[in-house]
Amino acid sequence: MKHLLKMLDLSTEEIIDILNLADQLKYELKHGIPHPLLKGKTLGMIFQKASTRTRVSFETGMYQLGGYPLFLSSNDLQIGRGEPVQDTARVLSRYLDGIMIRTFEQKEVEMLSEYGSIPIINGLTDFCHPCQVLADLMTIRELRGSFDGLKMCFIGDGNNMANSLTVGCLKVGMAVSLACPEGYRPPDEILDFAGKYDNFELTADPLTAAKGADVVITDVWASMGQESEAEMRRKAFAGYQVNDRLMAEAAPDAIVLHCLPAHREEEITEKVFEAHANEIFEEAENRLHAQKAVMVKLMA
Ligand code: CP
Ligand code: NVA
């Protein structure tokens, strides 16, 4: 594994290896065992979109590993004034040991990896969010002990989260059911991959998707960059809400995850959110551990 660009690139073994290391790093952190595995290394973090979790967890994680993180806002980089990503990649490769990038187009992340000579980590694009889904898988395994026989349902937009969850959950052996409105389904690249699995289902009906689900996941109706579509999306996604009615279809002990930020009373009710807050904030914490594992695998 040279980069983390998208879940489609990872084998099941690579995913499990990352999760095992993440568990170990979490244990060590909780027990005060230092792990300076990236001593003297630097990570550039390019942000073309806002972030709370990704920025803080990567920055803190790099510090805990003995390395140094640089926050690079696109407003300040020449990239924001049109310097090509091909040139940025070749320059930054001469200073840094790794780059994490959050941006719009997946192509930009792929291009960084083609032109640069250091590991590239995708910190979210419009297409996918692999760091989040590694943390989600870590959380599911932590709460359930294994992935055996589990079903994940995702309710809402066929967006970056739905894409990465579909691929990640299928790769570790879970059943996946997606409920997306017409016009908001995942792209063909994801559906072609998922279509090869017998335990994959795509429906327009949230209650069908939720039936017997062990893990219920949703995400915002309008993602970063889609602010102008918010009103239209509110109409399209009405009914695609994780609420008591939907949870009644899921397994009685189902867990609920949300990558955050959450919009209460839109994609999830306040009541369901708060009933599952322990799971959701464990998931947020696990961003730190999962990403540290990714950085160690790629940069140590
Ligand atoms: N879930 C997630 O990536 O959060 P941020 O946008 O705050 O980084
Ligand atoms: N789908 C959301 C995820 C945020 C972490 C977005 O892209 O804004």
mmCIF file of N, CA and C in Angstrom, residues 50-157:
data_model
loop_
_atom_site.group_PDB
_atom_site.id
_atom_site.type_symbol
_atom_site.label_atom_id
_atom_site.label_comp_id
_atom_site.label_asym_id
_atom_site.label_seq_id
_atom_site.Cartn_x
_atom_site.Cartn_y
_atom_site.Cartn_z
ATOM 1 N N ALA A 50 -13.838 22.922 4.662
ATOM 2 C CA ALA A 50 -13.786 23.038 6.120
ATOM 3 C C ALA A 50 -13.561 21.662 6.766
ATOM 4 N N SER A 51 -13.143 21.681 8.024
ATOM 5 C CA SER A 51 -12.984 20.425 8.765
ATOM 6 C C SER A 51 -12.796 20.689 10.245
ATOM 7 N N THR A 52 -13.414 19.871 11.064
ATOM 8 C CA THR A 52 -13.124 19.848 12.502
ATOM 9 C C THR A 52 -12.343 18.576 12.825
ATOM 10 N N ARG A 53 -12.991 17.416 12.607
ATOM 11 C CA ARG A 53 -12.413 16.135 12.982
ATOM 12 C C ARG A 53 -11.136 15.791 12.219
ATOM 13 N N THR A 54 -11.203 15.923 10.899
ATOM 14 C CA THR A 54 -10.072 15.474 10.084
ATOM 15 C C THR A 54 -8.826 16.283 10.415
ATOM 16 N N ARG A 55 -8.990 17.592 10.494
ATOM 17 C CA ARG A 55 -7.834 18.424 10.788
ATOM 18 C C ARG A 55 -7.256 18.111 12.162
ATOM 19 N N VAL A 56 -8.121 18.117 13.170
ATOM 20 C CA VAL A 56 -7.612 17.983 14.536
ATOM 21 C C VAL A 56 -7.065 16.579 14.788
ATOM 22 N N SER A 57 -7.717 15.556 14.228
ATOM 23 C CA SER A 57 -7.231 14.194 14.479
ATOM 24 C C SER A 57 -5.921 13.915 13.740
ATOM 25 N N PHE A 58 -5.775 14.407 12.527
ATOM 26 C CA PHE A 58 -4.499 14.216 11.834
ATOM 27 C C PHE A 58 -3.378 14.989 12.520
ATOM 28 N N GLU A 59 -3.700 16.223 12.921
ATOM 29 C CA GLU A 59 -2.666 17.065 13.524
ATOM 30 C C GLU A 59 -2.215 16.464 14.859
ATOM 31 N N THR A 60 -3.171 16.087 15.691
ATOM 32 C CA THR A 60 -2.843 15.486 16.983
ATOM 33 C C THR A 60 -2.170 14.131 16.800
ATOM 34 N N GLY A 61 -2.683 13.368 15.857
ATOM 35 C CA GLY A 61 -2.132 12.036 15.611
ATOM 36 C C GLY A 61 -0.674 12.097 15.198
ATOM 37 N N MET A 62 -0.365 13.026 14.316
ATOM 38 C CA MET A 62 1.016 13.174 13.856
ATOM 39 C C MET A 62 1.912 13.565 15.036
ATOM 40 N N TYR A 63 1.417 14.443 15.885
ATOM 41 C CA TYR A 63 2.177 14.856 17.074
ATOM 42 C C TYR A 63 2.422 13.652 17.987
ATOM 43 N N GLN A 64 1.387 12.844 18.205
ATOM 44 C CA GLN A 64 1.536 11.680 19.094
ATOM 45 C C GLN A 64 2.519 10.652 18.529
ATOM 46 N N LEU A 65 2.674 10.651 17.213
ATOM 47 C CA LEU A 65 3.610 9.716 16.580
ATOM 48 C C LEU A 65 5.019 10.291 16.480
ATOM 49 N N GLY A 66 5.204 11.482 17.032
ATOM 50 C CA GLY A 66 6.538 12.079 17.047
ATOM 51 C C GLY A 66 6.874 12.892 15.803
ATOM 52 N N GLY A 67 5.890 13.054 14.923
ATOM 53 C CA GLY A 67 6.127 13.813 13.696
ATOM 54 C C GLY A 67 5.578 15.224 13.789
ATOM 55 N N TYR A 68 5.619 15.908 12.656
ATOM 56 C CA TYR A 68 5.208 17.306 12.620
ATOM 57 C C TYR A 68 4.180 17.527 11.509
ATOM 58 N N PRO A 69 2.983 18.038 11.872
ATOM 59 C CA PRO A 69 1.955 18.293 10.866
ATOM 60 C C PRO A 69 1.945 19.763 10.431
ATOM 61 N N LEU A 70 1.765 20.015 9.145
ATOM 62 C CA LEU A 70 1.640 21.390 8.645
ATOM 63 C C LEU A 70 0.243 21.582 8.086
ATOM 64 N N PHE A 71 -0.496 22.520 8.631
ATOM 65 C CA PHE A 71 -1.830 22.835 8.118
ATOM 66 C C PHE A 71 -1.682 23.789 6.937
ATOM 67 N N LEU A 72 -2.146 23.365 5.762
ATOM 68 C CA LEU A 72 -1.978 24.155 4.540
ATOM 69 C C LEU A 72 -3.351 24.474 3.966
ATOM 70 N N SER A 73 -3.849 25.671 4.253
ATOM 71 C CA SER A 73 -5.149 26.050 3.716
ATOM 72 C C SER A 73 -4.977 26.449 2.259
ATOM 73 N N SER A 74 -5.917 26.036 1.424
ATOM 74 C CA SER A 74 -5.777 26.356 -0.005
ATOM 75 C C SER A 74 -5.879 27.862 -0.250
ATOM 76 N N ASN A 75 -6.445 28.583 0.732
ATOM 77 C CA ASN A 75 -6.496 30.050 0.594
ATOM 78 C C ASN A 75 -5.099 30.651 0.627
ATOM 79 N N ASP A 76 -4.193 29.966 1.287
ATOM 80 C CA ASP A 76 -2.841 30.499 1.445
ATOM 81 C C ASP A 76 -1.854 29.883 0.464
ATOM 82 N N LEU A 77 -2.154 28.666 -0.005
ATOM 83 C CA LEU A 77 -1.249 28.020 -0.957
ATOM 84 C C LEU A 77 -1.437 28.628 -2.344
ATOM 85 N N GLN A 78 -0.417 28.521 -3.192
ATOM 86 C CA GLN A 78 -0.540 28.992 -4.576
ATOM 87 C C GLN A 78 -1.562 28.154 -5.354
ATOM 88 N N ILE A 79 -1.860 26.966 -4.854
ATOM 89 C CA ILE A 79 -2.874 26.113 -5.490
ATOM 90 C C ILE A 79 -4.200 26.873 -5.586
ATOM 91 N N GLY A 80 -4.467 27.708 -4.579
ATOM 92 C CA GLY A 80 -5.687 28.513 -4.561
ATOM 93 C C GLY A 80 -5.674 29.611 -5.621
ATOM 94 N N ARG A 81 -4.490 29.899 -6.173
ATOM 95 C CA ARG A 81 -4.377 30.915 -7.230
ATOM 96 C C ARG A 81 -4.082 30.252 -8.575
ATOM 97 N N GLY A 82 -4.301 28.935 -8.633
ATOM 98 C CA GLY A 82 -4.216 28.266 -9.924
ATOM 99 C C GLY A 82 -2.924 27.531 -10.212
ATOM 100 N N GLU A 83 -1.987 27.442 -9.260
ATOM 101 C CA GLU A 83 -0.791 26.631 -9.531
ATOM 102 C C GLU A 83 -1.241 25.177 -9.703
ATOM 103 N N PRO A 84 -0.824 24.523 -10.786
ATOM 104 C CA PRO A 84 -1.318 23.169 -11.054
ATOM 105 C C PRO A 84 -0.935 22.174 -9.965
ATOM 106 N N VAL A 85 -1.808 21.222 -9.734
ATOM 107 C CA VAL A 85 -1.583 20.221 -8.701
ATOM 108 C C VAL A 85 -0.345 19.371 -9.056
ATOM 109 N N GLN A 86 -0.074 19.225 -10.347
ATOM 110 C CA GLN A 86 1.106 18.455 -10.773
ATOM 111 C C GLN A 86 2.389 19.105 -10.242
ATOM 112 N N ASP A 87 2.438 20.426 -10.252
ATOM 113 C CA ASP A 87 3.635 21.137 -9.781
ATOM 114 C C ASP A 87 3.684 21.131 -8.254
ATOM 115 N N THR A 88 2.524 21.355 -7.645
ATOM 116 C CA THR A 88 2.451 21.338 -6.179
ATOM 117 C C THR A 88 2.939 19.986 -5.664
ATOM 118 N N ALA A 89 2.526 18.918 -6.336
ATOM 119 C CA ALA A 89 2.904 17.565 -5.910
ATOM 120 C C ALA A 89 4.422 17.392 -5.958
ATOM 121 N N ARG A 90 5.032 17.853 -7.047
ATOM 122 C CA ARG A 90 6.472 17.641 -7.191
ATOM 123 C C ARG A 90 7.280 18.495 -6.229
ATOM 124 N N VAL A 91 6.777 19.690 -5.927
ATOM 125 C CA VAL A 91 7.486 20.557 -4.969
ATOM 126 C C VAL A 91 7.355 19.995 -3.551
ATOM 127 N N LEU A 92 6.107 19.716 -3.142
ATOM 128 C CA LEU A 92 5.887 19.274 -1.755
ATOM 129 C C LEU A 92 6.579 17.938 -1.473
ATOM 130 N N SER A 93 6.727 17.108 -2.508
ATOM 131 C CA SER A 93 7.414 15.817 -2.333
ATOM 132 C C SER A 93 8.869 16.013 -1.914
ATOM 133 N N ARG A 94 9.428 17.171 -2.213
ATOM 134 C CA ARG A 94 10.828 17.426 -1.858
ATOM 135 C C ARG A 94 10.994 17.953 -0.430
ATOM 136 N N TYR A 95 9.873 18.337 0.206
ATOM 137 C CA TYR A 95 9.960 18.854 1.581
ATOM 138 C C TYR A 95 9.380 17.885 2.607
ATOM 139 N N LEU A 96 8.326 17.187 2.208
ATOM 140 C CA LEU A 96 7.482 16.468 3.167
ATOM 141 C C LEU A 96 7.665 14.954 3.054
ATOM 142 N N ASP A 97 7.107 14.224 4.031
ATOM 143 C CA ASP A 97 7.119 12.758 3.988
ATOM 144 C C ASP A 97 5.748 12.187 3.643
ATOM 145 N N GLY A 98 4.743 13.049 3.635
ATOM 146 C CA GLY A 98 3.396 12.593 3.286
ATOM 147 C C GLY A 98 2.472 13.787 3.135
ATOM 148 N N ILE A 99 1.381 13.594 2.393
ATOM 149 C CA ILE A 99 0.379 14.655 2.220
ATOM 150 C C ILE A 99 -1.001 14.082 2.480
ATOM 151 N N MET A 100 -1.771 14.790 3.283
ATOM 152 C CA MET A 100 -3.197 14.513 3.414
ATOM 153 C C MET A 100 -3.916 15.639 2.700
ATOM 154 N N ILE A 101 -4.880 15.303 1.852
ATOM 155 C CA ILE A 101 -5.604 16.357 1.128
ATOM 156 C C ILE A 101 -7.107 16.166 1.220
ATOM 157 N N ARG A 102 -7.817 17.259 1.485
ATOM 158 C CA ARG A 102 -9.284 17.301 1.424
ATOM 159 C C ARG A 102 -9.655 18.270 0.316
ATOM 160 N N THR A 103 -10.360 17.757 -0.679
ATOM 161 C CA THR A 103 -10.687 18.611 -1.811
ATOM 162 C C THR A 103 -11.989 18.170 -2.473
ATOM 163 N N PHE A 104 -12.293 18.710 -3.620
ATOM 164 C CA PHE A 104 -13.547 18.407 -4.313
ATOM 165 C C PHE A 104 -13.393 17.187 -5.217
ATOM 166 N N GLU A 105 -12.546 17.320 -6.230
ATOM 167 C CA GLU A 105 -12.451 16.269 -7.247
ATOM 168 C C GLU A 105 -11.488 15.156 -6.852
ATOM 169 N N GLN A 106 -11.944 13.924 -7.009
ATOM 170 C CA GLN A 106 -11.090 12.767 -6.758
ATOM 171 C C GLN A 106 -9.862 12.801 -7.674
ATOM 172 N N LYS A 107 -10.059 13.330 -8.883
ATOM 173 C CA LYS A 107 -8.966 13.377 -9.870
ATOM 174 C C LYS A 107 -7.744 14.130 -9.315
ATOM 175 N N GLU A 108 -8.025 15.138 -8.530
ATOM 176 C CA GLU A 108 -6.936 15.950 -7.978
ATOM 177 C C GLU A 108 -6.064 15.119 -7.024
ATOM 178 N N VAL A 109 -6.717 14.275 -6.233
ATOM 179 C CA VAL A 109 -6.004 13.421 -5.287
ATOM 180 C C VAL A 109 -5.185 12.372 -6.049
ATOM 181 N N GLU A 110 -5.805 11.813 -7.078
ATOM 182 C CA GLU A 110 -5.113 10.797 -7.886
ATOM 183 C C GLU A 110 -3.900 11.438 -8.577
ATOM 184 N N MET A 111 -4.064 12.685 -9.016
ATOM 185 C CA MET A 111 -2.971 13.368 -9.716
ATOM 186 C C MET A 111 -1.809 13.667 -8.769
ATOM 187 N N LEU A 112 -2.144 14.050 -7.539
ATOM 188 C CA LEU A 112 -1.082 14.271 -6.532
ATOM 189 C C LEU A 112 -0.235 13.008 -6.408
ATOM 190 N N SER A 113 -0.914 11.856 -6.377
ATOM 191 C CA SER A 113 -0.186 10.594 -6.180
ATOM 192 C C SER A 113 0.629 10.235 -7.426
ATOM 193 N N GLU A 114 0.139 10.624 -8.608
ATOM 194 C CA GLU A 114 0.877 10.315 -9.838
ATOM 195 C C GLU A 114 2.116 11.185 -9.982
ATOM 196 N N TYR A 115 1.988 12.456 -9.655
ATOM 197 C CA TYR A 115 3.110 13.385 -9.876
ATOM 198 C C TYR A 115 4.047 13.481 -8.676
ATOM 199 N N GLY A 116 3.530 13.238 -7.485
ATOM 200 C CA GLY A 116 4.373 13.306 -6.300
ATOM 201 C C GLY A 116 5.141 12.012 -6.109
ATOM 202 N N SER A 117 6.037 12.004 -5.123
ATOM 203 C CA SER A 117 6.796 10.780 -4.851
ATOM 204 C C SER A 117 6.687 10.393 -3.377
ATOM 205 N N ILE A 118 5.665 10.898 -2.692
ATOM 206 C CA ILE A 118 5.435 10.575 -1.277
ATOM 207 C C ILE A 118 3.997 10.071 -1.111
ATOM 208 N N PRO A 119 3.699 9.390 0.006
ATOM 209 C CA PRO A 119 2.338 8.873 0.203
ATOM 210 C C PRO A 119 1.285 9.991 0.254
ATOM 211 N N ILE A 120 0.162 9.736 -0.396
ATOM 212 C CA ILE A 120 -0.964 10.676 -0.407
ATOM 213 C C ILE A 120 -2.136 10.024 0.324
ATOM 214 N N ILE A 121 -2.764 10.788 1.215
ATOM 215 C CA ILE A 121 -3.923 10.300 1.968
ATOM 216 C C ILE A 121 -5.127 11.168 1.626
ATOM 217 N N ASN A 122 -6.212 10.528 1.222
ATOM 218 C CA ASN A 122 -7.438 11.247 0.882
ATOM 219 C C ASN A 122 -8.214 11.573 2.167
ATOM 220 N N GLY A 123 -8.306 12.850 2.485
ATOM 221 C CA GLY A 123 -9.047 13.274 3.680
ATOM 222 C C GLY A 123 -10.461 13.710 3.361
ATOM 223 N N LEU A 124 -11.013 13.245 2.266
ATOM 224 C CA LEU A 124 -12.376 13.465 1.760
ATOM 225 C C LEU A 124 -12.342 14.182 0.412
ATOM 226 N N THR A 125 -13.056 13.580 -0.520
ATOM 227 C CA THR A 125 -13.378 14.230 -1.793
ATOM 228 C C THR A 125 -14.881 14.098 -1.990
ATOM 229 N N ASP A 126 -15.383 14.656 -3.078
ATOM 230 C CA ASP A 126 -16.813 14.468 -3.382
ATOM 231 C C ASP A 126 -17.114 12.987 -3.611
ATOM 232 N N PHE A 127 -16.100 12.226 -4.025
ATOM 233 C CA PHE A 127 -16.303 10.816 -4.364
ATOM 234 C C PHE A 127 -16.232 9.891 -3.151
ATOM 235 N N CYS A 128 -15.317 10.174 -2.224
ATOM 236 C CA CYS A 128 -15.166 9.200 -1.136
ATOM 237 C C CYS A 128 -14.525 9.785 0.122
ATOM 238 N N HIS A 129 -14.575 8.999 1.194
ATOM 239 C CA HIS A 129 -14.043 9.427 2.494
ATOM 240 C C HIS A 129 -13.443 8.197 3.192
ATOM 241 N N PRO A 130 -12.337 7.687 2.665
ATOM 242 C CA PRO A 130 -11.789 6.424 3.197
ATOM 243 C C PRO A 130 -11.345 6.502 4.657
ATOM 244 N N CYS A 131 -10.782 7.624 5.096
ATOM 245 C CA CYS A 131 -10.339 7.727 6.503
ATOM 246 C C CYS A 131 -11.521 7.550 7.444
ATOM 247 N N GLN A 132 -12.644 8.166 7.092
ATOM 248 C CA GLN A 132 -13.838 8.057 7.935
ATOM 249 C C GLN A 132 -14.316 6.613 7.993
ATOM 250 N N VAL A 133 -14.290 5.940 6.863
ATOM 251 C CA VAL A 133 -14.847 4.587 6.831
ATOM 252 C C VAL A 133 -13.922 3.593 7.542
ATOM 253 N N LEU A 134 -12.626 3.828 7.524
ATOM 254 C CA LEU A 134 -11.738 2.975 8.332
ATOM 255 C C LEU A 134 -12.078 3.142 9.812
ATOM 256 N N ALA A 135 -12.346 4.380 10.236
ATOM 257 C CA ALA A 135 -12.742 4.614 11.634
ATOM 258 C C ALA A 135 -14.100 3.971 11.919
ATOM 259 N N ASP A 136 -14.993 4.013 10.947
ATOM 260 C CA ASP A 136 -16.323 3.400 11.133
ATOM 261 C C ASP A 136 -16.191 1.883 11.294
ATOM 262 N N LEU A 137 -15.361 1.276 10.446
ATOM 263 C CA LEU A 137 -15.165 -0.182 10.543
ATOM 264 C C LEU A 137 -14.518 -0.540 11.875
ATOM 265 N N MET A 138 -13.554 0.281 12.285
ATOM 266 C CA MET A 138 -12.905 0.053 13.584
ATOM 267 C C MET A 138 -13.953 0.073 14.702
ATOM 268 N N THR A 139 -14.863 1.039 14.628
ATOM 269 C CA THR A 139 -15.892 1.197 15.664
ATOM 270 C C THR A 139 -16.859 0.011 15.665
ATOM 271 N N ILE A 140 -17.258 -0.408 14.482
ATOM 272 C CA ILE A 140 -18.195 -1.543 14.379
ATOM 273 C C ILE A 140 -17.557 -2.795 14.987
ATOM 274 N N ARG A 141 -16.294 -3.036 14.634
ATOM 275 C CA ARG A 141 -15.624 -4.236 15.147
ATOM 276 C C ARG A 141 -15.427 -4.152 16.659
ATOM 277 N N GLU A 142 -15.110 -2.931 17.123
ATOM 278 C CA GLU A 142 -14.907 -2.715 18.557
ATOM 279 C C GLU A 142 -16.206 -2.983 19.331
ATOM 280 N N LEU A 143 -17.325 -2.515 18.794
ATOM 281 C CA LEU A 143 -18.599 -2.643 19.510
ATOM 282 C C LEU A 143 -19.213 -4.032 19.354
ATOM 283 N N ARG A 144 -18.885 -4.712 18.237
ATOM 284 C CA ARG A 144 -19.524 -5.991 17.947
ATOM 285 C C ARG A 144 -18.585 -7.191 18.023
ATOM 286 N N GLY A 145 -17.291 -6.939 18.118
ATOM 287 C CA GLY A 145 -16.337 -8.046 18.239
ATOM 288 C C GLY A 145 -15.855 -8.596 16.903
ATOM 289 N N SER A 146 -16.737 -8.597 15.895
ATOM 290 C CA SER A 146 -16.330 -9.037 14.556
ATOM 291 C C SER A 146 -17.352 -8.523 13.545
ATOM 292 N N PHE A 147 -17.052 -8.746 12.258
ATOM 293 C CA PHE A 147 -17.981 -8.308 11.208
ATOM 294 C C PHE A 147 -18.930 -9.437 10.788
ATOM 295 N N ASP A 148 -18.715 -10.610 11.369
ATOM 296 C CA ASP A 148 -19.445 -11.801 10.917
ATOM 297 C C ASP A 148 -20.956 -11.627 11.029
ATOM 298 N N GLY A 149 -21.622 -11.840 9.925
ATOM 299 C CA GLY A 149 -23.085 -11.862 9.920
ATOM 300 C C GLY A 149 -23.748 -10.507 10.111
ATOM 301 N N LEU A 150 -22.984 -9.433 10.053
ATOM 302 C CA LEU A 150 -23.576 -8.112 10.288
ATOM 303 C C LEU A 150 -24.106 -7.496 8.998
ATOM 304 N N LYS A 151 -25.171 -6.712 9.152
ATOM 305 C CA LYS A 151 -25.720 -5.953 8.024
ATOM 306 C C LYS A 151 -25.643 -4.463 8.331
ATOM 307 N N MET A 152 -25.100 -3.691 7.379
ATOM 308 C CA MET A 152 -25.057 -2.234 7.492
ATOM 309 C C MET A 152 -26.070 -1.649 6.537
ATOM 310 N N CYS A 153 -26.872 -0.705 7.020
ATOM 311 C CA CYS A 153 -27.715 0.027 6.069
ATOM 312 C C CYS A 153 -27.325 1.487 6.106
ATOM 313 N N PHE A 154 -27.340 2.104 4.930
ATOM 314 C CA PHE A 154 -27.063 3.542 4.817
ATOM 315 C C PHE A 154 -28.305 4.200 4.237
ATOM 316 N N ILE A 155 -28.756 5.261 4.906
ATOM 317 C CA ILE A 155 -29.996 5.936 4.519
ATOM 318 C C ILE A 155 -29.667 7.341 4.025
ATOM 319 N N GLY A 156 -29.943 7.655 2.770
ATOM 320 C CA GLY A 156 -29.780 9.036 2.316
ATOM 321 C C GLY A 156 -29.040 9.190 1.012
ATOM 322 N N ASP A 157 -28.108 10.132 1.008
ATOM 323 C CA ASP A 157 -27.446 10.540 -0.232
ATOM 324 C C ASP A 157 -26.400 9.515 -0.673
#
